[in-house]
Amino acid sequence: MQTNLRGRDLISLQEWTFEEVQTVLEVAAQLKRERALGIPHPLLRDRTLAMLFFFSSTRTRGSFESGMAQLGGHAEFIESRTTQIAHGDTPKEIGEILGRYNDGIAIRHVTWGEGNAYQRAVAAASRVPVLNMQCDLFHPHQILADLQTMQEKKGDLRGKTITVSWAYAASYQKPLSVPLDLTLATTRFGMNVRLVHPPEYRLPQEYVDQARENARLSGGSLELMDDFDAGFKGSDIIYAKSWGPLLVARDDEEGAAIGKRYTDWITDGRRMAMAAEDAIYMHPLPADRNVEVADEVIDGPHSVVYDEAENRLHAQKAVMALTMR
Ligand code: CP
């Protein structure tokens, strides 16, 4: 267990050691147990977290805000449109100023080519930790909740097969931060990772290379596939969600047109039946119901999506308690 996480940014999980990630998961399990037992844990009394959102959210906002309250502190919700950012506040000024008011700055900025760079610029100017609530490349707090959920349901993850797959959605061109970050993380846990997508939905090569290196070091594997059905066969964990063809499409319209070639990429009962008998179905939500995943799956016996969403709370409380004290 690592105890020297005070003051650390969490922008990418890959920048934290495996032991540090395990520490978060251990503390998250402890906080979850204490909450179930009604044991208060005001570890951040009088501390505050600024939550700066450039994009909408249900789970991330709710879980960070409730998490700070349960730790005895306060989270302030700041929607970028209501700030002076459009009138000139720079990332440096945001880091300097919000860092002087608060004990942590959490940011969601998912615009492709901008979000991660913005968070890094704020972090460079901030005296307090910057926590990534999702950027264009990474969604570390989602992935921590996913790892916690997988460990709860499957125990030791080494040797388990996870299918990280693209699925069709019509609502919007979703960021690729979840599949990218999930592939990076699960390959560190010795898992056999199937990354499944049509050719237009490839992930940035440098991160695929990093995931391959992670797998080599952990004793796991990474297999790239383009056959949706084949990806389900015998898999222990099905994590199928949509993302935009961001490396090839110039705009949303072009991205949506590419997606329409693959409308049959929906997780349905027939496909789940091809996975292991005790397979779990995961999705970070929101899902395009009956487009991306059939109701019979997301509401069915294999689905763990609500436990997964709950674990956002516990994993984030662990990160905040470890970094913001
Ligand atoms: N999974 C997730 O990040 O949900 P929100 O977009 O609702 O925060």
mmCIF file of C-alpha atoms and ligand atoms in Angstrom:
data_model
loop_
_atom_site.group_PDB
_atom_site.id
_atom_site.type_symbol
_atom_site.label_atom_id
_atom_site.label_comp_id
_atom_site.label_asym_id
_atom_site.label_seq_id
_atom_site.Cartn_x
_atom_site.Cartn_y
_atom_site.Cartn_z
ATOM 1 C CA MET A 1 0.000 0.000 0.000
ATOM 2 C CA GLN A 2 1.292 3.469 -0.923
ATOM 3 C CA THR A 3 0.629 6.281 1.535
ATOM 4 C CA ASN A 4 2.349 9.170 -0.235
ATOM 5 C CA LEU A 5 -0.435 10.260 -2.557
ATOM 6 C CA ARG A 6 -1.120 13.596 -0.863
ATOM 7 C CA GLY A 7 -1.004 16.424 -3.394
ATOM 8 C CA ARG A 8 -0.943 14.156 -6.453
ATOM 9 C CA ASP A 9 -2.892 14.956 -9.617
ATOM 10 C CA LEU A 10 -4.966 12.166 -11.126
ATOM 11 C CA ILE A 11 -5.197 12.960 -14.825
ATOM 12 C CA SER A 12 -4.187 9.547 -16.188
ATOM 13 C CA LEU A 13 -4.136 6.286 -14.212
ATOM 14 C CA GLN A 14 -1.165 5.201 -16.315
ATOM 15 C CA GLU A 15 0.849 7.852 -14.429
ATOM 16 C CA TRP A 16 0.140 6.105 -11.130
ATOM 17 C CA THR A 17 1.990 2.921 -10.260
ATOM 18 C CA PHE A 18 0.126 -0.374 -10.071
ATOM 19 C CA GLU A 19 0.604 -0.317 -6.291
ATOM 20 C CA GLU A 20 -0.874 3.185 -6.074
ATOM 21 C CA VAL A 21 -3.918 2.079 -8.087
ATOM 22 C CA GLN A 22 -4.313 -0.938 -5.807
ATOM 23 C CA THR A 23 -4.132 1.404 -2.806
ATOM 24 C CA VAL A 24 -7.077 3.411 -4.145
ATOM 25 C CA LEU A 25 -9.073 0.215 -4.673
ATOM 26 C CA GLU A 26 -8.307 -0.980 -1.146
ATOM 27 C CA VAL A 27 -9.329 2.361 0.389
ATOM 28 C CA ALA A 28 -12.442 2.454 -1.808
ATOM 29 C CA ALA A 29 -13.463 -0.975 -0.477
ATOM 30 C CA GLN A 30 -12.885 0.225 3.103
ATOM 31 C CA LEU A 31 -14.968 3.380 2.586
ATOM 32 C CA LYS A 32 -17.720 1.364 0.908
ATOM 33 C CA ARG A 33 -17.800 -1.046 3.855
ATOM 34 C CA GLU A 34 -17.875 1.816 6.367
ATOM 35 C CA ARG A 35 -20.733 3.531 4.543
ATOM 36 C CA ALA A 36 -22.705 0.269 4.509
ATOM 37 C CA LEU A 37 -22.154 0.012 8.285
ATOM 38 C CA GLY A 38 -23.072 3.661 8.894
ATOM 39 C CA ILE A 39 -19.567 4.534 10.094
ATOM 40 C CA PRO A 40 -18.876 8.221 9.386
ATOM 41 C CA HIS A 41 -15.511 9.037 7.828
ATOM 42 C CA PRO A 42 -15.060 12.838 7.795
ATOM 43 C CA LEU A 43 -11.525 12.684 6.428
ATOM 44 C CA LEU A 44 -11.793 16.001 4.534
ATOM 45 C CA ARG A 45 -13.588 18.178 7.073
ATOM 46 C CA ASP A 46 -13.531 21.865 6.006
ATOM 47 C CA ARG A 47 -11.917 20.946 2.663
ATOM 48 C CA THR A 48 -13.428 22.035 -0.629
ATOM 49 C CA LEU A 49 -13.330 20.723 -4.175
ATOM 50 C CA ALA A 50 -14.000 22.921 -7.217
ATOM 51 C CA MET A 51 -15.772 20.881 -9.928
ATOM 52 C CA LEU A 52 -15.426 22.598 -13.294
ATOM 53 C CA PHE A 53 -17.631 21.133 -16.016
ATOM 54 C CA PHE A 54 -17.315 21.895 -19.735
ATOM 55 C CA PHE A 55 -19.713 19.019 -20.531
ATOM 56 C CA SER A 56 -22.865 17.533 -19.061
ATOM 57 C CA SER A 57 -22.875 14.837 -16.382
ATOM 58 C CA THR A 58 -25.167 12.820 -14.167
ATOM 59 C CA ARG A 59 -22.984 10.270 -12.357
ATOM 60 C CA THR A 60 -19.714 12.190 -12.182
ATOM 61 C CA ARG A 61 -21.226 15.318 -10.708
ATOM 62 C CA GLY A 62 -23.497 13.455 -8.318
ATOM 63 C CA SER A 63 -20.834 11.092 -7.029
ATOM 64 C CA PHE A 64 -18.111 13.723 -6.545
ATOM 65 C CA GLU A 65 -20.538 16.078 -4.824
ATOM 66 C CA SER A 66 -22.003 13.420 -2.518
ATOM 67 C CA GLY A 67 -18.545 11.990 -1.925
ATOM 68 C CA MET A 68 -17.139 15.312 -0.709
ATOM 69 C CA ALA A 69 -20.125 15.791 1.613
ATOM 70 C CA GLN A 70 -19.675 12.279 3.042
ATOM 71 C CA LEU A 71 -16.000 13.076 3.670
ATOM 72 C CA GLY A 72 -17.046 16.142 5.659
ATOM 73 C CA GLY A 73 -16.177 18.698 2.994
ATOM 74 C CA HIS A 74 -17.954 20.599 0.254
ATOM 75 C CA ALA A 75 -17.907 20.435 -3.551
ATOM 76 C CA GLU A 76 -18.767 23.499 -5.587
ATOM 77 C CA PHE A 77 -20.381 22.899 -8.979
ATOM 78 C CA ILE A 78 -19.054 25.297 -11.621
ATOM 79 C CA GLU A 79 -20.438 25.083 -15.141
ATOM 80 C CA SER A 80 -17.912 26.646 -17.505
ATOM 81 C CA ARG A 81 -20.640 28.584 -19.369
ATOM 82 C CA THR A 82 -21.419 30.478 -16.166
ATOM 83 C CA THR A 83 -17.796 31.527 -15.641
ATOM 84 C CA GLN A 84 -15.602 34.179 -17.240
ATOM 85 C CA ILE A 85 -13.616 31.528 -19.147
ATOM 86 C CA ALA A 86 -15.266 32.559 -22.428
ATOM 87 C CA HIS A 87 -14.245 36.153 -21.621
ATOM 88 C CA GLY A 88 -10.596 35.423 -21.035
ATOM 89 C CA ASP A 89 -9.883 33.423 -17.861
ATOM 90 C CA THR A 90 -6.926 31.272 -18.925
ATOM 91 C CA PRO A 91 -6.137 27.738 -17.693
ATOM 92 C CA LYS A 92 -3.247 29.256 -15.724
ATOM 93 C CA GLU A 93 -5.608 31.694 -14.001
ATOM 94 C CA ILE A 94 -8.095 28.909 -13.269
ATOM 95 C CA GLY A 95 -5.316 26.800 -11.729
ATOM 96 C CA GLU A 96 -3.842 29.666 -9.719
ATOM 97 C CA ILE A 97 -7.145 31.097 -8.468
ATOM 98 C CA LEU A 98 -9.325 28.008 -7.891
ATOM 99 C CA GLY A 99 -6.239 26.390 -6.354
ATOM 100 C CA ARG A 100 -6.104 29.179 -3.771
ATOM 101 C CA TYR A 101 -9.809 28.822 -2.891
ATOM 102 C CA ASN A 102 -9.924 25.048 -2.761
ATOM 103 C CA ASP A 103 -8.105 21.862 -1.753
ATOM 104 C CA GLY A 104 -8.674 20.182 -5.120
ATOM 105 C CA ILE A 105 -9.821 21.059 -8.643
ATOM 106 C CA ALA A 106 -11.804 18.498 -10.618
ATOM 107 C CA ILE A 107 -12.353 19.103 -14.335
ATOM 108 C CA ARG A 108 -14.470 17.545 -17.094
ATOM 109 C CA HIS A 109 -13.419 18.735 -20.542
ATOM 110 C CA VAL A 110 -13.948 16.134 -23.265
ATOM 111 C CA THR A 111 -13.408 18.191 -26.434
ATOM 112 C CA TRP A 112 -11.189 16.167 -28.764
ATOM 113 C CA GLY A 113 -7.674 17.586 -28.907
ATOM 114 C CA GLU A 114 -8.337 20.066 -26.076
ATOM 115 C CA GLY A 115 -9.554 18.443 -22.859
ATOM 116 C CA ASN A 116 -6.373 16.757 -21.668
ATOM 117 C CA ALA A 117 -4.189 19.724 -22.603
ATOM 118 C CA TYR A 118 -6.521 22.041 -20.675
ATOM 119 C CA GLN A 119 -6.308 19.897 -17.544
ATOM 120 C CA ARG A 120 -2.514 19.713 -17.781
ATOM 121 C CA ALA A 121 -2.314 23.507 -18.103
ATOM 122 C CA VAL A 122 -4.528 24.014 -15.042
ATOM 123 C CA ALA A 123 -2.497 21.436 -13.094
ATOM 124 C CA ALA A 124 0.758 23.184 -13.970
ATOM 125 C CA ALA A 125 -0.527 26.370 -12.304
ATOM 126 C CA SER A 126 -2.393 24.801 -9.391
ATOM 127 C CA ARG A 127 -1.046 24.317 -5.872
ATOM 128 C CA VAL A 128 -3.680 21.619 -5.203
ATOM 129 C CA PRO A 129 -4.403 18.301 -6.938
ATOM 130 C CA VAL A 130 -6.218 18.304 -10.277
ATOM 131 C CA LEU A 131 -8.604 15.363 -10.679
ATOM 132 C CA ASN A 132 -9.723 14.335 -14.146
ATOM 133 C CA MET A 133 -13.519 13.944 -14.298
ATOM 134 C CA GLN A 134 -13.066 12.883 -17.977
ATOM 135 C CA CYS A 135 -11.083 14.383 -20.787
ATOM 136 C CA ASP A 136 -10.718 13.499 -24.456
ATOM 137 C CA LEU A 137 -8.247 10.696 -23.636
ATOM 138 C CA PHE A 138 -8.880 9.417 -20.122
ATOM 139 C CA HIS A 139 -11.671 8.825 -17.603
ATOM 140 C CA PRO A 140 -9.647 7.549 -14.627
ATOM 141 C CA HIS A 141 -12.354 7.737 -11.978
ATOM 142 C CA GLN A 142 -14.724 5.713 -14.167
ATOM 143 C CA ILE A 143 -11.995 3.137 -14.698
ATOM 144 C CA LEU A 144 -11.265 2.899 -10.951
ATOM 145 C CA ALA A 145 -14.969 2.192 -10.361
ATOM 146 C CA ASP A 146 -14.865 -0.375 -13.159
ATOM 147 C CA LEU A 147 -11.835 -2.118 -11.642
ATOM 148 C CA GLN A 148 -13.498 -2.134 -8.227
ATOM 149 C CA THR A 149 -16.645 -3.644 -9.742
ATOM 150 C CA MET A 150 -14.713 -6.297 -11.666
ATOM 151 C CA GLN A 151 -12.773 -7.288 -8.548
ATOM 152 C CA GLU A 152 -15.999 -7.530 -6.535
ATOM 153 C CA LYS A 153 -17.681 -9.713 -9.140
ATOM 154 C CA LYS A 154 -14.734 -11.736 -10.452
ATOM 155 C CA GLY A 155 -12.083 -11.706 -7.711
ATOM 156 C CA ASP A 156 -8.495 -11.863 -8.935
ATOM 157 C CA LEU A 157 -8.563 -10.366 -12.426
ATOM 158 C CA ARG A 158 -5.434 -12.128 -13.691
ATOM 159 C CA GLY A 159 -6.282 -14.428 -16.582
ATOM 160 C CA LYS A 160 -9.842 -13.158 -16.904
ATOM 161 C CA THR A 161 -11.017 -12.176 -20.386
ATOM 162 C CA ILE A 162 -12.555 -8.744 -20.899
ATOM 163 C CA THR A 163 -14.120 -7.638 -24.163
ATOM 164 C CA VAL A 164 -13.731 -3.877 -24.619
ATOM 165 C CA SER A 165 -15.905 -3.327 -27.655
ATOM 166 C CA TRP A 166 -17.341 -0.550 -29.724
ATOM 167 C CA ALA A 167 -21.147 -0.557 -30.085
ATOM 168 C CA TYR A 168 -23.422 1.603 -32.211
ATOM 169 C CA ALA A 169 -25.141 4.654 -30.707
ATOM 170 C CA ALA A 170 -27.180 7.353 -32.399
ATOM 171 C CA SER A 171 -27.256 10.007 -29.649
ATOM 172 C CA TYR A 172 -23.852 11.687 -30.098
ATOM 173 C CA GLN A 173 -20.216 10.996 -30.938
ATOM 174 C CA LYS A 174 -19.095 9.771 -27.523
ATOM 175 C CA PRO A 175 -15.527 10.358 -26.321
ATOM 176 C CA LEU A 176 -13.060 7.484 -26.668
ATOM 177 C CA SER A 177 -11.676 8.051 -23.172
ATOM 178 C CA VAL A 178 -13.425 5.056 -21.594
ATOM 179 C CA PRO A 179 -12.246 2.341 -24.018
ATOM 180 C CA LEU A 180 -8.769 3.848 -24.208
ATOM 181 C CA ASP A 181 -8.319 4.152 -20.444
ATOM 182 C CA LEU A 182 -10.011 0.790 -19.771
ATOM 183 C CA THR A 183 -7.678 -0.947 -22.231
ATOM 184 C CA LEU A 184 -4.676 0.698 -20.583
ATOM 185 C CA ALA A 185 -5.818 -0.293 -17.089
ATOM 186 C CA THR A 186 -7.010 -3.853 -17.661
ATOM 187 C CA THR A 187 -3.816 -4.801 -19.467
ATOM 188 C CA ARG A 188 -1.957 -3.827 -16.255
ATOM 189 C CA PHE A 189 -4.024 -6.304 -14.235
ATOM 190 C CA GLY A 190 -2.887 -9.379 -16.189
ATOM 191 C CA MET A 191 -6.196 -9.663 -18.009
ATOM 192 C CA ASN A 192 -6.719 -11.007 -21.516
ATOM 193 C CA VAL A 193 -8.115 -7.955 -23.252
ATOM 194 C CA ARG A 194 -10.034 -8.103 -26.523
ATOM 195 C CA LEU A 195 -10.282 -4.655 -28.093
ATOM 196 C CA VAL A 196 -13.034 -4.962 -30.689
ATOM 197 C CA HIS A 197 -14.092 -2.259 -33.141
ATOM 198 C CA PRO A 198 -14.734 -1.539 -36.827
ATOM 199 C CA PRO A 199 -11.620 -0.183 -38.543
ATOM 200 C CA GLU A 200 -12.766 3.460 -38.424
ATOM 201 C CA TYR A 201 -12.949 3.370 -34.624
ATOM 202 C CA ARG A 202 -9.331 2.641 -33.891
ATOM 203 C CA LEU A 203 -7.729 4.180 -30.810
ATOM 204 C CA PRO A 204 -4.568 6.313 -30.957
ATOM 205 C CA GLN A 205 -1.662 4.003 -31.760
ATOM 206 C CA GLU A 206 0.640 5.237 -28.987
ATOM 207 C CA TYR A 207 -1.878 4.124 -26.348
ATOM 208 C CA VAL A 208 -2.489 0.761 -28.038
ATOM 209 C CA ASP A 209 1.291 0.285 -27.981
ATOM 210 C CA GLN A 210 1.338 1.256 -24.295
ATOM 211 C CA ALA A 211 -1.442 -1.252 -23.564
ATOM 212 C CA ARG A 212 0.526 -3.974 -25.354
ATOM 213 C CA GLU A 213 3.542 -3.153 -23.192
ATOM 214 C CA ASN A 214 1.321 -3.189 -20.081
ATOM 215 C CA ALA A 215 0.122 -6.669 -21.050
ATOM 216 C CA ARG A 216 3.677 -7.890 -21.600
ATOM 217 C CA LEU A 217 4.722 -6.679 -18.159
ATOM 218 C CA SER A 218 1.652 -8.051 -16.346
ATOM 219 C CA GLY A 219 1.461 -11.428 -18.077
ATOM 220 C CA GLY A 220 -1.831 -10.539 -19.746
ATOM 221 C CA SER A 221 -2.609 -10.122 -23.432
ATOM 222 C CA LEU A 222 -4.106 -7.653 -25.878
ATOM 223 C CA GLU A 223 -5.931 -8.864 -28.981
ATOM 224 C CA LEU A 224 -7.321 -6.456 -31.588
ATOM 225 C CA MET A 225 -10.475 -7.748 -33.296
ATOM 226 C CA ASP A 226 -13.040 -6.404 -35.769
ATOM 227 C CA ASP A 227 -15.688 -9.128 -35.446
ATOM 228 C CA PHE A 228 -18.298 -8.087 -32.859
ATOM 229 C CA ASP A 229 -19.760 -11.601 -32.402
ATOM 230 C CA ALA A 230 -16.344 -13.239 -32.061
ATOM 231 C CA GLY A 231 -15.491 -10.772 -29.298
ATOM 232 C CA PHE A 232 -18.256 -12.184 -27.075
ATOM 233 C CA LYS A 233 -17.262 -15.845 -27.306
ATOM 234 C CA GLY A 234 -16.366 -17.199 -23.864
ATOM 235 C CA SER A 235 -15.578 -13.754 -22.460
ATOM 236 C CA ASP A 236 -15.881 -13.137 -18.701
ATOM 237 C CA ILE A 237 -16.636 -9.422 -18.921
ATOM 238 C CA ILE A 238 -18.485 -7.664 -21.731
ATOM 239 C CA TYR A 239 -17.860 -3.910 -21.774
ATOM 240 C CA ALA A 240 -19.416 -2.731 -25.043
ATOM 241 C CA LYS A 241 -20.073 0.946 -25.607
ATOM 242 C CA SER A 242 -20.006 3.494 -28.363
ATOM 243 C CA TRP A 243 -17.379 6.084 -29.207
ATOM 244 C CA GLY A 244 -16.839 8.424 -32.116
ATOM 245 C CA PRO A 245 -14.519 7.687 -35.076
ATOM 246 C CA LEU A 246 -12.419 10.607 -33.887
ATOM 247 C CA LEU A 247 -9.214 9.685 -35.704
ATOM 248 C CA VAL A 248 -10.901 9.654 -39.127
ATOM 249 C CA ALA A 249 -13.986 11.909 -39.059
ATOM 250 C CA ARG A 250 -13.701 15.662 -39.500
ATOM 251 C CA ASP A 251 -17.018 16.521 -37.849
ATOM 252 C CA ASP A 252 -20.057 15.062 -36.070
ATOM 253 C CA GLU A 253 -22.026 14.658 -39.289
ATOM 254 C CA GLU A 254 -19.286 12.602 -40.924
ATOM 255 C CA GLY A 255 -18.868 10.604 -37.696
ATOM 256 C CA ALA A 256 -22.597 9.840 -37.560
ATOM 257 C CA ALA A 257 -22.555 8.698 -41.213
ATOM 258 C CA ILE A 258 -19.714 6.278 -40.478
ATOM 259 C CA GLY A 259 -21.599 4.900 -37.473
ATOM 260 C CA LYS A 260 -24.655 4.094 -39.622
ATOM 261 C CA ARG A 261 -22.563 1.394 -41.380
ATOM 262 C CA TYR A 262 -22.580 -0.592 -38.134
ATOM 263 C CA THR A 263 -26.071 -0.265 -36.641
ATOM 264 C CA ASP A 264 -26.138 -4.017 -35.971
ATOM 265 C CA TRP A 265 -23.394 -3.642 -33.323
ATOM 266 C CA ILE A 266 -25.857 -3.892 -30.423
ATOM 267 C CA THR A 267 -25.332 -5.999 -27.298
ATOM 268 C CA ASP A 268 -28.398 -8.247 -27.238
ATOM 269 C CA GLY A 269 -29.396 -11.496 -25.586
ATOM 270 C CA ARG A 270 -28.145 -13.658 -28.461
ATOM 271 C CA ARG A 271 -24.683 -12.172 -28.169
ATOM 272 C CA MET A 272 -24.553 -12.271 -24.351
ATOM 273 C CA ALA A 273 -25.392 -15.985 -24.591
ATOM 274 C CA MET A 274 -22.084 -16.464 -26.443
ATOM 275 C CA ALA A 275 -20.106 -15.092 -23.478
ATOM 276 C CA ALA A 276 -19.167 -17.185 -20.432
ATOM 277 C CA GLU A 277 -22.200 -18.441 -18.527
ATOM 278 C CA ASP A 278 -21.361 -16.199 -15.556
ATOM 279 C CA ALA A 279 -20.219 -13.232 -17.680
ATOM 280 C CA ILE A 280 -21.000 -9.739 -16.481
ATOM 281 C CA TYR A 281 -22.185 -6.867 -18.670
ATOM 282 C CA MET A 282 -20.726 -3.428 -17.923
ATOM 283 C CA HIS A 283 -21.414 0.054 -19.289
ATOM 284 C CA PRO A 284 -20.409 3.419 -17.777
ATOM 285 C CA LEU A 285 -23.756 4.993 -18.762
ATOM 286 C CA PRO A 286 -25.532 6.834 -20.233
ATOM 287 C CA ALA A 287 -26.420 4.109 -22.752
ATOM 288 C CA ASP A 288 -28.512 4.383 -25.894
ATOM 289 C CA ARG A 289 -31.079 1.784 -24.898
ATOM 290 C CA ASN A 290 -32.106 -0.680 -27.643
ATOM 291 C CA VAL A 291 -29.533 0.908 -29.964
ATOM 292 C CA GLU A 292 -26.247 0.342 -28.139
ATOM 293 C CA VAL A 293 -27.572 -2.351 -25.763
ATOM 294 C CA ALA A 294 -30.898 -4.167 -25.588
ATOM 295 C CA ASP A 295 -33.080 -3.725 -22.487
ATOM 296 C CA GLU A 296 -32.964 -7.497 -21.983
ATOM 297 C CA VAL A 297 -29.194 -7.203 -21.385
ATOM 298 C CA ILE A 298 -28.843 -3.949 -19.475
ATOM 299 C CA ASP A 299 -31.793 -4.894 -17.240
ATOM 300 C CA GLY A 300 -30.941 -8.597 -17.281
ATOM 301 C CA PRO A 301 -29.123 -10.971 -14.917
ATOM 302 C CA HIS A 302 -25.631 -10.364 -16.323
ATOM 303 C CA SER A 303 -25.797 -6.587 -15.934
ATOM 304 C CA VAL A 304 -23.837 -4.898 -13.124
ATOM 305 C CA VAL A 305 -24.283 -1.333 -14.334
ATOM 306 C CA TYR A 306 -25.826 -0.004 -11.122
ATOM 307 C CA ASP A 307 -23.109 -1.477 -8.906
ATOM 308 C CA GLU A 308 -20.625 0.009 -11.377
ATOM 309 C CA ALA A 309 -22.254 3.446 -11.121
ATOM 310 C CA GLU A 310 -22.333 3.179 -7.301
ATOM 311 C CA ASN A 311 -18.624 2.449 -7.203
ATOM 312 C CA ARG A 312 -17.916 5.849 -8.738
ATOM 313 C CA LEU A 313 -18.774 7.227 -5.292
ATOM 314 C CA HIS A 314 -16.473 4.927 -3.329
ATOM 315 C CA ALA A 315 -13.520 5.067 -5.742
ATOM 316 C CA GLN A 316 -13.623 8.866 -5.951
ATOM 317 C CA LYS A 317 -13.873 9.236 -2.174
ATOM 318 C CA ALA A 318 -10.732 7.115 -1.939
ATOM 319 C CA VAL A 319 -8.879 9.318 -4.428
ATOM 320 C CA MET A 320 -9.990 12.529 -2.727
ATOM 321 C CA ALA A 321 -9.154 11.248 0.765
ATOM 322 C CA LEU A 322 -5.709 10.130 -0.384
ATOM 323 C CA THR A 323 -4.783 13.223 -2.421
ATOM 324 C CA MET A 324 -6.552 16.183 -0.764
ATOM 325 C CA ARG A 325 -5.697 15.752 2.940
HETATM 326 N N1 CP B 1 -20.159 7.518 -16.687
HETATM 327 C C1 CP B 1 -20.171 8.857 -16.567
HETATM 328 O O1 CP B 1 -19.118 9.522 -16.561
HETATM 329 O O2 CP B 1 -21.421 9.378 -16.419
HETATM 330 P P1 CP B 1 -21.773 10.935 -16.534
HETATM 331 O O3 CP B 1 -21.428 11.369 -17.934
HETATM 332 O O4 CP B 1 -23.255 11.015 -16.257
HETATM 333 O O5 CP B 1 -20.981 11.694 -15.526
#
